[in-house]
Amino acid sequence: MLGATSVIAKSAEDSKPKNVVPGSIGEPMVISTWDFGVRANTKAIEVLKAGGTALDAVQQGVMVVESDPTVTSVGYGGLPNAAGVVQLDASIMNGNDLECGAVAGLSGFENPVSVARKVMDDTPHVLIVGSGARQFALSKGFKERDLLTERSRAAWQEWRLKQEKKERTEDHDTIGMVAIDRRGQMAAACTTSGLAWKIPGRVGDSPLVGHGLYCDSDVGGAAATGIGEEVIKVCGSYQVVEYMRQGVHPQEAVKKVLQRVLDRQPNQPERWVGFVALRKDGEVGYASTNAGFQVAVADLTSSRLIAAASLR
Ligand code: GLY
């Protein structure tokens, strides 16, 4: 099932993609991972409706999920690492100039995507990690808070008592979002608390540009969810966008990258991966290696939650 909303971008004075159609009006659109993507999309569309940029839309959209204590795989309320510390990874990318920013292993801040945005806007760097990211966030005025909720603390204590060796993967649901605004600007954001009970310091795909997300307004954008190690091995989101650049439809682009994952990991069904993709003309793609993946798609007049196809 593919969305077919057509988007023709309007020319913009600043940082416009090369291939916008002058004088035409584009239709804003957004695609996100999972059911919580519906709420994130609502916020993003609100921003886009008000004339905001795709960059502001993806940031504010995913912040809704970061701040939701009931989501145990993103931001506040996310399940902690093996030491009981919530370590967050996030990134954001501007598809017009390929500027991007990211943080990894950041503890104590509810909205890591906003810290990532500051890395992008205020520094010449792309990725700041661990204690450096904390210092950076403090220097930018972000307020620290305890990210453990009663529920996530109890889950960690239960895990510790059982001495489970396995990482918990079943509710490992990154929010990844790609948006296009009226000017034809595209942007993407991706944010997660990563694998529950991970080895402290473990970093997944989400803060790695080209892996957890990639966006180029000349082509489109993609974002990943699932086991970050598998996404990293295939440079997942970059590869989806590069297939689209070669003329492959976003749905086929997603499936080709997933097939590459499966070809190399045929006997590890727990190591699943999913992608969402949005092409600059509004065509979308979404699928996962395993059943159960859902995606949220919204434009100015509609919002849908869709069950994505799986490859196995
Ligand atoms: N996909 C997010 C992670 O593996 O951390």
XYZ file of C-alpha atoms and ligand atoms in Angstrom:
317
model
C 0.000 0.000 0.000
C 1.630 3.218 -1.077
C 0.685 6.802 -0.414
C 0.576 8.771 -3.637
C 0.343 12.360 -2.531
C 1.983 14.519 -5.132
C 4.320 17.245 -3.932
C 5.610 19.922 -6.245
C 7.832 22.309 -4.421
C 7.601 26.095 -4.486
C 10.709 28.137 -5.118
C 12.269 29.668 -2.015
C 14.779 32.441 -1.643
C 17.032 30.680 0.839
C 18.548 27.259 0.763
C 16.216 25.898 -1.864
C 16.826 22.547 -3.509
C 17.996 22.872 -7.103
C 15.024 21.152 -8.621
C 11.989 22.964 -7.241
C 9.313 24.018 -9.694
C 9.194 27.847 -9.635
C 5.833 29.320 -8.769
C 4.188 26.064 -7.819
C 2.933 25.274 -4.329
C 4.137 22.146 -2.609
C 2.115 20.059 -0.219
C 3.748 19.434 3.141
C 3.942 15.824 4.166
C 5.481 13.697 6.887
C 6.190 10.012 7.504
C 7.197 8.456 10.829
C 7.890 5.092 12.361
C 5.401 3.280 14.597
C 2.032 4.156 16.115
C 3.459 6.952 18.249
C 4.409 8.488 14.914
C 0.757 9.529 14.564
C 1.096 11.952 17.486
C 4.508 13.096 16.296
C 3.100 13.714 12.819
C 0.217 15.764 14.237
C 2.730 18.139 15.793
C 4.910 18.192 12.685
C 1.945 18.965 10.432
C 0.901 21.764 12.812
C 4.358 23.300 12.318
C 4.216 22.829 8.542
C 0.687 24.197 8.316
C 1.847 27.353 10.049
C 4.525 27.744 7.379
C 7.349 26.309 9.463
C 10.307 24.522 7.950
C 10.645 20.775 7.570
C 13.580 21.000 9.973
C 11.459 22.563 12.724
C 8.664 20.105 11.960
C 10.765 16.969 12.425
C 12.395 18.346 15.569
C 9.131 19.343 17.229
C 7.406 16.216 15.987
C 9.798 13.698 17.510
C 10.005 15.754 20.717
C 6.407 14.740 21.434
C 7.529 11.114 21.669
C 10.751 11.922 23.540
C 8.711 13.626 26.251
C 6.115 10.861 26.564
C 6.848 8.736 29.671
C 4.724 5.861 28.355
C 7.086 5.250 25.430
C 9.818 3.014 26.840
C 12.174 3.169 23.864
C 12.612 6.915 23.377
C 13.583 9.833 25.632
C 12.006 10.284 29.072
C 10.817 6.898 30.348
C 13.125 4.987 27.991
C 14.518 1.718 29.356
C 18.041 2.122 30.728
C 21.342 0.409 30.012
C 22.724 -2.473 32.102
C 23.876 -0.023 34.776
C 20.411 1.501 35.134
C 21.264 4.700 33.254
C 19.110 5.978 30.383
C 21.491 6.829 27.545
C 19.923 8.589 24.588
C 20.962 8.844 20.932
C 19.492 11.354 18.465
C 20.184 13.077 15.162
C 18.672 15.640 12.822
C 19.469 16.491 9.187
C 18.657 19.355 6.840
C 18.151 17.969 3.337
C 18.922 21.274 1.605
C 22.547 21.700 2.626
C 23.176 18.288 4.257
C 23.929 20.026 7.556
C 23.356 17.652 10.441
C 23.835 17.295 14.164
C 23.765 14.396 16.606
C 24.349 13.305 20.179
C 25.089 9.824 21.492
C 25.145 8.341 24.964
C 23.519 11.461 26.381
C 22.052 11.093 29.866
C 19.791 13.427 31.777
C 18.072 15.426 29.032
C 14.532 14.824 27.898
C 14.892 16.068 24.329
C 18.176 14.893 22.803
C 16.987 15.874 19.325
C 17.048 19.518 20.425
C 20.613 19.121 21.667
C 21.430 17.534 18.291
C 19.884 20.555 16.573
C 22.158 22.838 18.622
C 25.169 20.757 17.559
C 24.090 21.366 13.974
C 23.263 25.052 14.341
C 25.911 26.257 16.773
C 29.024 24.162 16.137
C 31.155 23.054 13.193
C 30.736 19.465 14.400
C 28.260 16.702 13.637
C 28.358 14.339 16.628
C 29.047 14.944 20.326
C 28.969 12.032 22.769
C 28.733 11.139 26.473
C 29.983 13.607 29.056
C 30.939 16.068 26.317
C 27.352 16.023 25.087
C 26.126 16.626 28.642
C 28.466 19.599 29.080
C 27.404 20.938 25.710
C 23.704 20.607 26.588
C 24.234 22.399 29.897
C 26.167 25.169 28.161
C 23.192 25.672 25.827
C 20.771 26.013 28.733
C 19.090 22.602 28.584
C 17.765 21.507 31.977
C 18.763 18.152 33.443
C 16.155 15.739 34.700
C 15.973 12.141 35.895
C 14.890 10.172 32.823
C 13.924 7.052 34.770
C 10.235 6.734 35.484
C 8.859 4.415 38.166
C 7.988 1.975 35.419
C 11.400 1.965 33.712
C 13.237 1.748 37.067
C 11.080 -1.231 38.089
C 11.666 -2.932 34.716
C 15.408 -2.527 35.132
C 15.338 -3.882 38.687
C 13.344 -6.886 37.532
C 15.805 -7.505 34.705
C 18.750 -7.226 37.110
C 17.245 -9.736 39.542
C 16.699 -12.216 36.739
C 20.277 -11.661 35.558
C 19.108 -11.925 31.987
C 21.994 -11.798 29.595
C 19.903 -10.963 26.563
C 19.256 -7.431 25.394
C 15.563 -6.648 25.243
C 14.601 -6.043 21.649
C 10.856 -6.609 21.446
C 9.832 -3.061 22.307
C 12.787 -1.428 20.680
C 11.016 1.231 18.710
C 12.964 4.243 17.508
C 11.046 7.270 16.268
C 12.351 8.265 12.855
C 10.659 10.976 10.816
C 11.077 12.519 7.353
C 9.208 15.655 6.264
C 8.851 17.979 3.306
C 7.626 21.563 3.607
C 5.927 23.968 1.190
C 9.268 25.186 -0.135
C 10.420 21.694 -1.007
C 12.847 21.567 1.890
C 13.194 18.109 3.347
C 14.501 17.110 6.775
C 14.775 14.030 8.954
C 15.139 13.286 12.669
C 15.714 10.115 14.626
C 15.783 9.564 18.405
C 15.913 6.597 20.790
C 17.000 5.294 24.160
C 18.506 2.376 22.253
C 18.507 -1.258 23.252
C 17.306 -1.867 26.800
C 20.020 -3.239 29.102
C 22.710 -2.386 26.526
C 26.358 -2.294 27.556
C 26.963 1.243 28.860
C 28.348 3.334 26.036
C 26.781 1.227 23.282
C 25.704 3.461 20.403
C 23.209 2.354 17.777
C 22.348 3.669 14.335
C 20.093 6.550 15.392
C 22.757 9.236 15.946
C 24.809 8.094 12.953
C 24.006 10.096 9.843
C 23.656 7.747 6.891
C 22.561 4.916 9.147
C 19.613 5.953 11.378
C 18.666 8.701 8.942
C 19.676 10.442 5.750
C 18.056 13.284 3.848
C 18.780 15.143 0.623
C 16.117 17.559 -0.645
C 17.220 16.785 -4.211
C 16.055 13.201 -3.751
C 14.284 12.363 -0.482
C 14.923 11.045 2.992
C 14.858 7.837 4.991
C 14.927 6.785 8.639
C 15.468 3.450 10.337
C 14.137 1.529 13.303
C 15.151 -1.824 14.727
C 18.470 -3.308 15.718
C 20.943 -0.542 15.081
C 23.874 -2.846 14.524
C 22.132 -4.349 11.487
C 21.288 -0.898 10.098
C 24.888 0.220 10.534
C 26.246 -2.814 8.667
C 24.427 -1.781 5.480
C 24.601 2.054 5.875
C 20.822 1.665 5.787
C 19.236 5.087 5.392
C 21.946 6.376 3.058
C 21.495 3.325 0.866
C 17.714 3.813 0.696
C 18.230 7.423 -0.434
C 20.912 6.422 -2.935
C 18.607 3.843 -4.502
C 15.970 6.572 -4.807
C 18.583 8.834 -6.433
C 19.115 6.099 -9.016
C 15.397 6.196 -9.830
C 14.219 3.276 -7.715
C 10.764 3.825 -6.160
C 10.987 4.411 -2.360
C 9.113 1.186 -1.598
C 11.500 -0.837 -3.725
C 14.484 1.057 -2.290
C 13.447 0.112 1.255
C 12.918 -3.510 0.284
C 16.282 -3.766 -1.475
C 18.117 -2.603 1.650
C 16.080 -4.924 3.889
C 16.857 -7.804 1.563
C 20.547 -7.007 1.926
C 20.158 -7.288 5.717
C 18.322 -10.592 5.386
C 20.800 -12.050 2.912
C 23.572 -11.586 5.470
C 21.536 -12.533 8.577
C 19.129 -15.225 7.355
C 19.097 -17.142 10.644
C 18.726 -14.338 13.168
C 15.036 -13.397 13.143
C 15.370 -11.367 16.332
C 17.727 -8.954 14.577
C 15.025 -7.032 12.731
C 15.142 -3.736 10.848
C 12.522 -1.364 9.382
C 12.685 1.789 7.248
C 10.457 4.670 6.244
C 11.242 6.726 3.139
C 9.797 9.867 1.568
C 10.724 10.970 -1.935
C 10.700 14.672 -2.838
C 7.542 14.188 -4.940
C 5.625 12.715 -1.987
C 5.956 9.035 -2.875
C 6.610 6.934 0.212
C 8.124 3.576 1.066
C 8.035 1.499 4.243
C 8.677 -2.094 5.198
C 10.520 -4.213 7.741
C 12.301 -7.506 7.840
C 9.770 -8.815 10.405
C 5.991 -8.564 10.800
C 4.435 -5.982 13.091
C 5.962 -2.738 11.866
C 3.607 0.238 11.588
C 4.139 3.609 9.951
C 2.341 6.919 10.269
C 1.810 9.165 7.235
C 0.222 12.602 7.333
C -0.371 15.608 5.124
C -2.395 18.771 5.664
C -5.718 16.968 5.426
C -5.188 13.378 6.470
C -3.367 11.194 8.971
C -3.014 7.422 8.630
C -1.468 4.563 10.557
C -0.487 1.786 8.180
C 0.630 -1.800 8.757
C 3.881 -2.201 6.834
C 4.769 -5.241 4.773
C 7.482 -7.548 6.063
C 10.032 -9.534 4.080
C 9.895 -12.672 6.235
N 17.683 1.627 16.210
C 18.078 2.143 17.437
C 19.145 1.414 18.115
O 19.486 0.307 17.747
O 19.665 1.933 19.086
